[in-house]
PDB file of C-alpha atoms and ligand atoms in Angstrom:
ATOM      1  CA  UNK W  31      -7.767 -26.408-256.239  1.00 57.00           C
ATOM      2  CA  UNK W  32      -9.940 -24.982-253.475  1.00 58.00           C
ATOM      3  CA  UNK W  33      -8.043 -22.725-251.113  1.00 63.00           C
ATOM      4  CA  UNK W  34      -9.098 -23.410-247.553  1.00 62.00           C
ATOM      5  CA  UNK W  35      -8.708 -20.529-245.091  1.00 66.00           C
ATOM      6  CA  UNK W  36      -7.089 -21.921-241.982  1.00 75.00           C
ATOM      7  CA  UNK W  37      -8.896 -20.893-238.809  1.00 83.00           C
ATOM      8  CA  UNK W  38      -6.671 -20.220-235.819  1.00 91.00           C
ATOM      9  CA  UNK W  39      -8.094 -22.151-232.870  1.00 96.00           C
ATOM     10  CA  UNK W  40      -8.473 -20.500-229.491  1.00 98.00           C
ATOM     11  CA  UNK W  41      -6.438 -22.529-227.010  1.00 98.00           C
ATOM     12  CA  UNK W  42      -5.823 -22.199-223.291  1.00 98.00           C
ATOM     13  CA  UNK W  43      -2.504 -20.605-224.239  1.00 98.00           C
ATOM     14  CA  UNK W  44      -4.328 -17.972-226.331  1.00 98.00           C
ATOM     15  CA  UNK W  45      -6.550 -17.146-223.330  1.00 98.00           C
ATOM     16  CA  UNK W  46      -3.473 -16.690-221.175  1.00 98.00           C
ATOM     17  CA  UNK W  47      -1.978 -14.310-223.715  1.00 98.00           C
ATOM     18  CA  UNK W  48      -5.246 -12.383-223.814  1.00 98.00           C
ATOM     19  CA  UNK W  49      -5.065 -11.891-220.053  1.00 98.00           C
ATOM     20  CA  UNK W  50      -1.452 -10.728-220.328  1.00 98.00           C
ATOM     21  CA  UNK W  51      -2.282  -8.059-222.911  1.00 98.00           C
ATOM     22  CA  UNK W  52      -5.526  -7.049-221.179  1.00 98.00           C
ATOM     23  CA  UNK W  53      -7.834  -8.242-223.971  1.00 98.00           C
ATOM     24  CA  UNK W  54     -11.186  -9.339-222.569  1.00 98.00           C
ATOM     25  CA  UNK W  55     -12.393 -12.897-223.117  1.00 98.00           C
ATOM     26  CA  UNK W  56     -15.980 -13.391-224.377  1.00 98.00           C
ATOM     27  CA  UNK W  57     -17.615 -16.668-223.449  1.00 99.00           C
ATOM     28  CA  UNK W  58     -21.180 -17.939-223.971  1.00 98.00           C
ATOM     29  CA  UNK W  59     -22.971 -21.215-223.484  1.00 98.00           C
ATOM     30  CA  UNK W  60     -24.311 -23.400-226.304  1.00 98.00           C
ATOM     31  CA  UNK W  61     -25.954 -26.799-226.269  1.00 98.00           C
ATOM     32  CA  UNK W  62     -26.857 -27.727-229.839  1.00 98.00           C
ATOM     33  CA  UNK W  63     -25.461 -27.812-233.376  1.00 98.00           C
ATOM     34  CA  UNK W  64     -27.635 -25.177-235.078  1.00 98.00           C
ATOM     35  CA  UNK W  65     -27.065 -22.446-232.504  1.00 98.00           C
ATOM     36  CA  UNK W  66     -23.380 -23.340-232.150  1.00 98.00           C
ATOM     37  CA  UNK W  67     -23.067 -22.942-235.921  1.00 98.00           C
ATOM     38  CA  UNK W  68     -24.331 -19.359-235.677  1.00 98.00           C
ATOM     39  CA  UNK W  69     -22.037 -18.574-232.752  1.00 98.00           C
ATOM     40  CA  UNK W  70     -19.145 -20.129-234.648  1.00 98.00           C
ATOM     41  CA  UNK W  71     -19.490 -17.343-237.237  1.00 98.00           C
ATOM     42  CA  UNK W  72     -18.867 -14.712-234.528  1.00 98.00           C
ATOM     43  CA  UNK W  73     -15.645 -13.797-232.738  1.00 98.00           C
ATOM     44  CA  UNK W  74     -16.582 -15.652-229.571  1.00 98.00           C
ATOM     45  CA  UNK W  75     -13.501 -16.939-227.718  1.00 98.00           C
ATOM     46  CA  UNK W  76     -14.920 -19.725-225.550  1.00 99.00           C
ATOM     47  CA  UNK W  77     -18.114 -21.776-225.828  1.00 99.00           C
ATOM     48  CA  UNK W  78     -19.235 -23.486-222.663  1.00 99.00           C
ATOM     49  CA  UNK W  79     -21.452 -26.524-222.924  1.00 99.00           C
ATOM     50  CA  UNK W  80     -22.782 -25.737-219.480  1.00 98.00           C
ATOM     51  CA  UNK W  81     -24.745 -28.015-217.229  1.00 98.00           C
ATOM     52  CA  UNK W  82     -27.239 -25.121-217.356  1.00 98.00           C
ATOM     53  CA  UNK W  83     -28.521 -27.313-220.217  1.00 98.00           C
ATOM     54  CA  UNK W  84     -30.323 -29.053-217.371  1.00 98.00           C
ATOM     55  CA  UNK W  85     -32.383 -25.853-216.876  1.00 97.00           C
ATOM     56  CA  UNK W  86     -32.684 -24.268-220.295  1.00 97.00           C
ATOM     57  CA  UNK W  87     -32.767 -27.365-222.504  1.00 98.00           C
ATOM     58  CA  UNK W  88     -34.410 -29.955-220.261  1.00 98.00           C
ATOM     59  CA  UNK W  89     -36.543 -27.741-218.009  1.00 97.00           C
ATOM     60  CA  UNK W  90     -35.196 -29.035-214.699  1.00 98.00           C
ATOM     61  CA  UNK W  91     -35.239 -26.675-211.731  1.00 96.00           C
ATOM     62  CA  UNK W  92     -31.559 -27.259-210.927  1.00 97.00           C
ATOM     63  CA  UNK W  93     -28.419 -28.434-212.721  1.00 98.00           C
ATOM     64  CA  UNK W  94     -28.265 -31.615-210.656  1.00 98.00           C
ATOM     65  CA  UNK W  95     -30.306 -34.044-212.787  1.00 98.00           C
ATOM     66  CA  UNK W  96     -28.332 -33.781-216.030  1.00 98.00           C
ATOM     67  CA  UNK W  97     -26.255 -36.887-216.724  1.00 98.00           C
ATOM     68  CA  UNK W  98     -22.796 -37.404-218.188  1.00 98.00           C
ATOM     69  CA  UNK W  99     -24.358 -39.066-221.257  1.00 98.00           C
ATOM     70  CA  UNK W 100     -26.639 -36.070-221.779  1.00 98.00           C
ATOM     71  CA  UNK W 101     -23.705 -33.636-221.441  1.00 98.00           C
ATOM     72  CA  UNK W 102     -21.783 -35.697-223.977  1.00 98.00           C
ATOM     73  CA  UNK W 103     -24.737 -35.562-226.390  1.00 98.00           C
ATOM     74  CA  UNK W 104     -24.936 -31.757-226.122  1.00 98.00           C
ATOM     75  CA  UNK W 105     -21.171 -31.313-226.354  1.00 99.00           C
ATOM     76  CA  UNK W 106     -20.813 -33.566-229.403  1.00 98.00           C
ATOM     77  CA  UNK W 107     -23.471 -31.517-231.215  1.00 98.00           C
ATOM     78  CA  UNK W 108     -21.707 -28.241-230.349  1.00 98.00           C
ATOM     79  CA  UNK W 109     -18.191 -29.411-231.213  1.00 98.00           C
ATOM     80  CA  UNK W 110     -19.404 -30.512-234.675  1.00 98.00           C
ATOM     81  CA  UNK W 111     -20.246 -26.863-235.444  1.00 98.00           C
ATOM     82  CA  UNK W 112     -17.303 -25.041-233.905  1.00 98.00           C
ATOM     83  CA  UNK W 113     -14.061 -24.401-235.755  1.00 98.00           C
ATOM     84  CA  UNK W 114     -12.415 -21.560-233.841  1.00 98.00           C
ATOM     85  CA  UNK W 115     -13.594 -21.124-230.244  1.00 98.00           C
ATOM     86  CA  UNK W 116     -12.346 -23.231-227.368  1.00 98.00           C
ATOM     87  CA  UNK W 117     -15.177 -25.584-226.364  1.00 99.00           C
ATOM     88  CA  UNK W 118     -15.313 -26.362-222.644  1.00 99.00           C
ATOM     89  CA  UNK W 119     -17.747 -28.904-221.196  1.00 99.00           C
ATOM     90  CA  UNK W 120     -19.170 -28.992-217.684  1.00 98.00           C
ATOM     91  CA  UNK W 121     -18.631 -32.165-215.706  1.00 98.00           C
ATOM     92  CA  UNK W 122     -22.128 -32.791-214.338  1.00 98.00           C
ATOM     93  CA  UNK W 123     -23.067 -33.321-210.717  1.00 98.00           C
ATOM     94  CA  UNK W 124     -22.025 -36.774-209.539  1.00 97.00           C
ATOM     95  CA  UNK W 125     -19.372 -37.239-212.220  1.00 98.00           C
ATOM     96  CA  UNK W 126     -16.367 -36.035-210.201  1.00 98.00           C
ATOM     97  CA  UNK W 127     -17.133 -35.177-206.566  1.00 95.00           C
ATOM     98  CA  UNK W 128     -15.440 -37.285-203.897  1.00 93.00           C
ATOM     99  CA  UNK W 129     -13.846 -39.764-206.270  1.00 96.00           C
ATOM    100  CA  UNK W 130     -10.882 -38.660-208.340  1.00 98.00           C
ATOM    101  CA  UNK W 131     -10.766 -41.901-210.358  1.00 98.00           C
ATOM    102  CA  UNK W 132     -14.369 -41.385-211.384  1.00 98.00           C
ATOM    103  CA  UNK W 133     -13.548 -37.745-212.159  1.00 98.00           C
ATOM    104  CA  UNK W 134     -10.758 -38.802-214.502  1.00 98.00           C
ATOM    105  CA  UNK W 135     -12.954 -41.419-216.172  1.00 98.00           C
ATOM    106  CA  UNK W 136     -15.730 -38.826-216.692  1.00 98.00           C
ATOM    107  CA  UNK W 137     -13.321 -36.243-218.096  1.00 98.00           C
ATOM    108  CA  UNK W 138     -11.761 -38.820-220.439  1.00 98.00           C
ATOM    109  CA  UNK W 139     -15.213 -39.778-221.757  1.00 98.00           C
ATOM    110  CA  UNK W 140     -15.971 -36.116-222.451  1.00 98.00           C
ATOM    111  CA  UNK W 141     -12.687 -35.519-224.278  1.00 98.00           C
ATOM    112  CA  UNK W 142     -12.772 -38.790-226.228  1.00 98.00           C
ATOM    113  CA  UNK W 143     -16.434 -38.803-227.211  1.00 98.00           C
ATOM    114  CA  UNK W 144     -16.984 -35.090-227.888  1.00 98.00           C
ATOM    115  CA  UNK W 145     -13.692 -33.671-229.163  1.00 98.00           C
ATOM    116  CA  UNK W 146     -13.975 -30.706-226.766  1.00 98.00           C
ATOM    117  CA  UNK W 147     -10.934 -28.715-225.616  1.00 98.00           C
ATOM    118  CA  UNK W 148     -11.400 -28.957-221.864  1.00 98.00           C
ATOM    119  CA  UNK W 149     -13.709 -29.553-218.927  1.00 98.00           C
ATOM    120  CA  UNK W 150     -15.090 -27.341-216.175  1.00 98.00           C
ATOM    121  CA  UNK W 151     -15.967 -28.358-212.648  1.00 98.00           C
ATOM    122  CA  UNK W 152     -17.212 -26.608-209.534  1.00 98.00           C
ATOM    123  CA  UNK W 153     -15.419 -26.157-206.224  1.00 98.00           C
ATOM    124  CA  UNK W 154     -12.031 -25.487-204.672  1.00 98.00           C
ATOM    125  CA  UNK W 155     -10.091 -27.467-202.091  1.00 98.00           C
ATOM    126  CA  UNK W 156     -12.765 -30.227-201.975  1.00 97.00           C
ATOM    127  CA  UNK W 157     -12.167 -31.160-205.622  1.00 98.00           C
ATOM    128  CA  UNK W 158      -8.396 -30.580-205.708  1.00 98.00           C
ATOM    129  CA  UNK W 159      -7.606 -34.287-205.941  1.00 98.00           C
ATOM    130  CA  UNK W 160     -10.069 -34.771-208.802  1.00 98.00           C
ATOM    131  CA  UNK W 161      -8.555 -31.848-210.712  1.00 98.00           C
ATOM    132  CA  UNK W 162      -5.022 -33.145-210.149  1.00 98.00           C
ATOM    133  CA  UNK W 163      -5.952 -36.559-211.496  1.00 98.00           C
ATOM    134  CA  UNK W 164      -7.736 -35.140-214.543  1.00 98.00           C
ATOM    135  CA  UNK W 165      -4.702 -32.990-215.284  1.00 98.00           C
ATOM    136  CA  UNK W 166      -2.431 -36.055-215.281  1.00 98.00           C
ATOM    137  CA  UNK W 167      -4.222 -37.120-218.474  1.00 98.00           C
ATOM    138  CA  UNK W 168      -3.411 -33.788-220.122  1.00 98.00           C
ATOM    139  CA  UNK W 169      -6.996 -32.569-219.968  1.00 98.00           C
ATOM    140  CA  UNK W 170      -7.343 -28.790-219.480  1.00 98.00           C
ATOM    141  CA  UNK W 171      -9.519 -27.909-216.481  1.00 99.00           C
ATOM    142  CA  UNK W 172     -11.467 -24.724-215.846  1.00 99.00           C
ATOM    143  CA  UNK W 173     -12.485 -24.076-212.224  1.00 98.00           C
ATOM    144  CA  UNK W 174     -15.724 -22.513-210.987  1.00 98.00           C
ATOM    145  CA  UNK W 175     -16.061 -20.694-207.651  1.00 98.00           C
ATOM    146  CA  UNK W 176     -18.557 -18.417-205.914  1.00 98.00           C
ATOM    147  CA  UNK W 177     -22.134 -19.434-206.647  1.00 97.00           C
ATOM    148  CA  UNK W 178     -21.718 -23.049-207.682  1.00 97.00           C
ATOM    149  CA  UNK W 179     -25.199 -24.230-208.759  1.00 96.00           C
ATOM    150  CA  UNK W 180     -24.409 -27.924-208.217  1.00 97.00           C
ATOM    151  CA  UNK W 181     -24.254 -27.104-204.465  1.00 96.00           C
ATOM    152  CA  UNK W 182     -27.609 -25.326-204.392  1.00 94.00           C
ATOM    153  CA  UNK W 183     -28.963 -27.698-201.747  1.00 95.00           C
ATOM    154  CA  UNK W 184     -26.057 -26.740-199.479  1.00 93.00           C
ATOM    155  CA  UNK W 185     -26.516 -22.980-200.065  1.00 92.00           C
ATOM    156  CA  UNK W 186     -30.326 -23.142-200.070  1.00 93.00           C
ATOM    157  CA  UNK W 187     -30.530 -19.999-202.249  1.00 91.00           C
ATOM    158  CA  UNK W 188     -29.062 -18.365-205.369  1.00 93.00           C
ATOM    159  CA  UNK W 189     -28.103 -15.111-203.590  1.00 94.00           C
ATOM    160  CA  UNK W 190     -24.712 -13.404-204.020  1.00 97.00           C
ATOM    161  CA  UNK W 191     -21.928 -15.534-202.504  1.00 96.00           C
ATOM    162  CA  UNK W 192     -18.829 -14.588-200.487  1.00 97.00           C
ATOM    163  CA  UNK W 193     -20.250 -11.425-198.949  1.00 97.00           C
ATOM    164  CA  UNK W 194     -19.092 -12.570-195.501  1.00 97.00           C
ATOM    165  CA  UNK W 195     -15.383 -12.212-194.798  1.00 98.00           C
ATOM    166  CA  UNK W 196     -14.883 -15.907-194.003  1.00 98.00           C
ATOM    167  CA  UNK W 197     -16.433 -17.041-197.291  1.00 97.00           C
ATOM    168  CA  UNK W 198     -14.481 -14.401-199.234  1.00 98.00           C
ATOM    169  CA  UNK W 199     -11.263 -15.633-197.594  1.00 98.00           C
ATOM    170  CA  UNK W 200     -12.039 -19.228-198.544  1.00 98.00           C
ATOM    171  CA  UNK W 201     -12.811 -18.185-202.108  1.00 98.00           C
ATOM    172  CA  UNK W 202      -9.434 -16.437-202.425  1.00 98.00           C
ATOM    173  CA  UNK W 203      -7.676 -19.505-200.969  1.00 98.00           C
ATOM    174  CA  UNK W 204      -9.572 -21.770-203.369  1.00 98.00           C
ATOM    175  CA  UNK W 205      -8.644 -19.593-206.354  1.00 98.00           C
ATOM    176  CA  UNK W 206      -4.964 -19.936-205.388  1.00 98.00           C
ATOM    177  CA  UNK W 207      -5.359 -23.710-205.049  1.00 98.00           C
ATOM    178  CA  UNK W 208      -6.966 -23.943-208.512  1.00 98.00           C
ATOM    179  CA  UNK W 209      -4.159 -21.881-210.005  1.00 98.00           C
ATOM    180  CA  UNK W 210      -1.386 -23.839-208.273  1.00 98.00           C
ATOM    181  CA  UNK W 211      -2.849 -27.187-209.175  1.00 98.00           C
ATOM    182  CA  UNK W 212      -2.894 -26.198-212.866  1.00 98.00           C
ATOM    183  CA  UNK W 213      -6.372 -25.009-213.911  1.00 98.00           C
ATOM    184  CA  UNK W 214      -6.186 -22.873-217.057  1.00 98.00           C
ATOM    185  CA  UNK W 215      -8.977 -20.461-216.014  1.00 99.00           C
ATOM    186  CA  UNK W 216     -11.600 -19.900-213.326  1.00 99.00           C
ATOM    187  CA  UNK W 217     -15.243 -18.854-213.561  1.00 98.00           C
ATOM    188  CA  UNK W 218     -16.364 -16.619-210.692  1.00 98.00           C
ATOM    189  CA  UNK W 219     -20.139 -16.571-210.356  1.00 98.00           C
ATOM    190  CA  UNK W 220     -22.240 -14.001-208.507  1.00 98.00           C
ATOM    191  CA  UNK W 221     -19.764 -12.552-206.034  1.00 98.00           C
ATOM    192  CA  UNK W 222     -19.026  -8.921-205.068  1.00 98.00           C
ATOM    193  CA  UNK W 223     -17.200  -7.055-207.859  1.00 98.00           C
ATOM    194  CA  UNK W 224     -14.502  -5.898-205.435  1.00 98.00           C
ATOM    195  CA  UNK W 225     -13.653  -9.461-204.442  1.00 98.00           C
ATOM    196  CA  UNK W 226     -13.579 -10.582-208.095  1.00 98.00           C
ATOM    197  CA  UNK W 227     -11.217  -7.695-208.886  1.00 98.00           C
ATOM    198  CA  UNK W 228      -8.885  -8.770-206.079  1.00 98.00           C
ATOM    199  CA  UNK W 229      -8.836 -12.394-207.270  1.00 98.00           C
ATOM    200  CA  UNK W 230      -8.203 -11.273-210.869  1.00 98.00           C
ATOM    201  CA  UNK W 231      -5.238  -9.198-209.703  1.00 98.00           C
ATOM    202  CA  UNK W 232      -3.739 -11.924-207.518  1.00 98.00           C
ATOM    203  CA  UNK W 233      -4.222 -14.865-209.883  1.00 98.00           C
ATOM    204  CA  UNK W 234      -2.238 -15.241-213.104  1.00 98.00           C
ATOM    205  CA  UNK W 235      -4.719 -17.458-214.989  1.00 98.00           C
ATOM    206  CA  UNK W 236      -7.762 -15.868-216.698  1.00 98.00           C
ATOM    207  CA  UNK W 237     -10.769 -15.126-214.487  1.00 99.00           C
ATOM    208  CA  UNK W 238     -14.129 -15.202-216.256  1.00 98.00           C
ATOM    209  CA  UNK W 239     -16.996 -13.541-214.430  1.00 98.00           C
ATOM    210  CA  UNK W 240     -20.740 -13.977-214.393  1.00 98.00           C
ATOM    211  CA  UNK W 241     -22.258 -11.463-212.026  1.00 98.00           C
ATOM    212  CA  UNK W 242     -18.752 -10.637-210.795  1.00 98.00           C
ATOM    213  CA  UNK W 243     -18.368  -7.106-212.151  1.00 98.00           C
ATOM    214  CA  UNK W 244     -16.130  -5.559-214.785  1.00 98.00           C
ATOM    215  CA  UNK W 245     -12.651  -6.034-213.271  1.00 98.00           C
ATOM    216  CA  UNK W 246     -12.198  -9.624-214.423  1.00 98.00           C
ATOM    217  CA  UNK W 247     -10.527 -11.006-217.549  1.00 98.00           C
ATOM    218  CA  UNK W 248     -13.719 -11.927-219.360  1.00 98.00           C
ATOM    219  CA  UNK W 249     -17.446 -12.490-219.113  1.00 98.00           C
ATOM    220  CA  UNK W 250     -19.767 -15.452-219.572  1.00 98.00           C
ATOM    221  CA  UNK W 251     -23.544 -15.542-219.891  1.00 98.00           C
ATOM    222  CA  UNK W 252     -26.042 -18.289-220.523  1.00 98.00           C
ATOM    223  CA  UNK W 253     -27.062 -17.849-224.170  1.00 98.00           C
ATOM    224  CA  UNK W 254     -30.781 -18.410-223.586  1.00 98.00           C
ATOM    225  CA  UNK W 255     -30.762 -15.695-220.905  1.00 98.00           C
ATOM    226  CA  UNK W 256     -28.910 -13.046-222.932  1.00 98.00           C
ATOM    227  CA  UNK W 257     -31.068 -13.720-225.997  1.00 98.00           C
ATOM    228  CA  UNK W 258     -34.228 -13.294-223.907  1.00 98.00           C
ATOM    229  CA  UNK W 259     -35.576 -16.796-224.522  1.00 97.00           C
ATOM    230  CA  UNK W 260     -35.841 -17.374-220.784  1.00 95.00           C
ATOM    231  CA  UNK W 261     -38.151 -14.725-219.316  1.00 91.00           C
ATOM    232  CA  UNK W 262     -38.556 -15.806-215.731  1.00 89.00           C
ATOM    233  CA  UNK W 263     -34.850 -15.434-214.835  1.00 89.00           C
ATOM    234  CA  UNK W 264     -33.827 -11.801-214.300  1.00 93.00           C
ATOM    235  CA  UNK W 265     -30.820 -11.371-212.032  1.00 96.00           C
ATOM    236  CA  UNK W 266     -29.220  -7.924-211.876  1.00 96.00           C
ATOM    237  CA  UNK W 267     -26.124  -9.087-213.756  1.00 97.00           C
ATOM    238  CA  UNK W 268     -28.060 -10.262-216.803  1.00 98.00           C
ATOM    239  CA  UNK W 269     -28.044  -7.953-219.821  1.00 98.00           C
ATOM    240  CA  UNK W 270     -30.584  -9.063-222.420  1.00 97.00           C
ATOM    241  CA  UNK W 271     -29.383  -8.444-225.970  1.00 98.00           C
ATOM    242  CA  UNK W 272     -32.613  -9.503-227.578  1.00 97.00           C
ATOM    243  CA  UNK W 273     -36.151 -10.581-226.814  1.00 97.00           C
ATOM    244  CA  UNK W 274     -36.237 -13.868-228.687  1.00 98.00           C
ATOM    245  CA  UNK W 275     -39.158 -15.012-226.561  1.00 98.00           C
ATOM    246  CA  UNK W 276     -41.373 -12.372-228.193  1.00 98.00           C
ATOM    247  CA  UNK W 277     -39.918 -13.051-231.665  1.00 98.00           C
ATOM    248  CA  UNK W 278     -40.539 -16.797-231.453  1.00 98.00           C
ATOM    249  CA  UNK W 279     -43.961 -16.368-229.851  1.00 98.00           C
ATOM    250  CA  UNK W 280     -45.002 -13.883-232.538  1.00 98.00           C
ATOM    251  CA  UNK W 281     -43.740 -16.059-235.408  1.00 98.00           C
ATOM    252  CA  UNK W 282     -45.575 -19.124-234.078  1.00 98.00           C
ATOM    253  CA  UNK W 283     -48.814 -17.135-233.627  1.00 98.00           C
ATOM    254  CA  UNK W 284     -48.531 -15.850-237.208  1.00 98.00           C
ATOM    255  CA  UNK W 285     -47.993 -19.390-238.505  1.00 98.00           C
ATOM    256  CA  UNK W 286     -51.076 -20.628-236.616  1.00 98.00           C
ATOM    257  CA  UNK W 287     -53.156 -17.743-238.015  1.00 98.00           C
ATOM    258  CA  UNK W 288     -51.961 -18.465-241.582  1.00 98.00           C
ATOM    259  CA  UNK W 289     -52.774 -22.175-241.257  1.00 98.00           C
ATOM    260  CA  UNK W 290     -56.232 -21.524-239.844  1.00 98.00           C
ATOM    261  CA  UNK W 291     -57.110 -18.861-242.468  1.00 98.00           C
ATOM    262  CA  UNK W 292     -55.800 -20.994-245.385  1.00 98.00           C
ATOM    263  CA  UNK W 293     -53.162 -18.346-246.127  1.00 98.00           C
ATOM    264  CA  UNK W 294     -50.410 -20.989-245.832  1.00 98.00           C
ATOM    265  CA  UNK W 295     -49.376 -22.686-248.061  1.00 98.00           C
ATOM    266  CA  UNK W 296     -50.043 -20.490-251.091  1.00 98.00           C
ATOM    267  CA  UNK W 297     -49.731 -21.387-254.798  1.00 98.00           C
ATOM    268  CA  UNK W 298     -45.947 -20.892-254.814  1.00 98.00           C
ATOM    269  CA  UNK W 299     -45.468 -22.993-251.704  1.00 98.00           C
ATOM    270  CA  UNK W 300     -46.895 -26.179-253.189  1.00 97.00           C
ATOM    271  CA  UNK W 301     -45.889 -28.692-255.910  1.00 98.00           C
TER     272      UNK W 301
HETATM  273  O1  KIV D 153     -23.595 -24.149-216.659  1.00 64.69           O
HETATM  274  C1  KIV D 153     -23.357 -22.967-216.961  1.00 64.69           C
HETATM  275  O2  KIV D 153     -23.979 -22.377-217.854  1.00 64.69           O
HETATM  276  C2  KIV D 153     -22.315 -22.279-216.216  1.00 64.69           C
HETATM  277  C3  KIV D 153     -22.195 -20.795-216.418  1.00 64.69           C
HETATM  278  C4  KIV D 153     -23.249 -20.094-215.663  1.00 64.69           C
HETATM  279  C5  KIV D 153     -20.851 -20.309-216.081  1.00 64.69           C
HETATM  280  O3  KIV D 153     -21.618 -22.875-215.460  1.00 64.69           O
END
């Protein structure tokens, strides 16, 4: 009889416990089965099927064009590969704003069709009703404040958010709203480290930062950025752990050379 090692799943409860004991949460994005399978063999805590797929997978300039169906396709591929990490899926632009019934329907489709463990959406007070309705169906919700890329046409730029006192005050109020309403965690994107530290201290649920400094409960990066596949995007907060762009480019050039010089395939590589 084969003995199967049971993998302990990361749940929202586990993330809460991690915050309580001061253990940092590591989160990365993934969008496809093969890469998610590699990440699954690491100790990653949370995998986000981010709507950044719109940029890094589809080549759009913003996250706005990606559709719910496309997010579901990416998420289904990722969930198939992941046994341990909590998989969270972004609700795309247009799937939840201004209509809480639509928000619930979108979140239900994601949970039912992908098998993910929760959804993420952007905004504070403006999306409170949508979050409340999604939560009534028992769907875990992760919030996202600070630089919220789905609102890029309102901001007009990707600069650091909440540097002005009034915006910082609203962000703190929004974080409290998200906590009170029942979100299980909040992503804080590109805000001053001091403000992120204050929010992390005041709020009991885990705070995951991206460009929000060290004094948060965990970090998230877009996988294609930290692996150095994307070259044109270089914000200060991004640490590149590899230069996959060069690796892939070099491998493809070598393949082309081998084909052209009749080096590939050789005797052993044919039937
Ligand atoms: O879509 C995404 O990848 C995100 C992260 C930047 C947090 O929302």
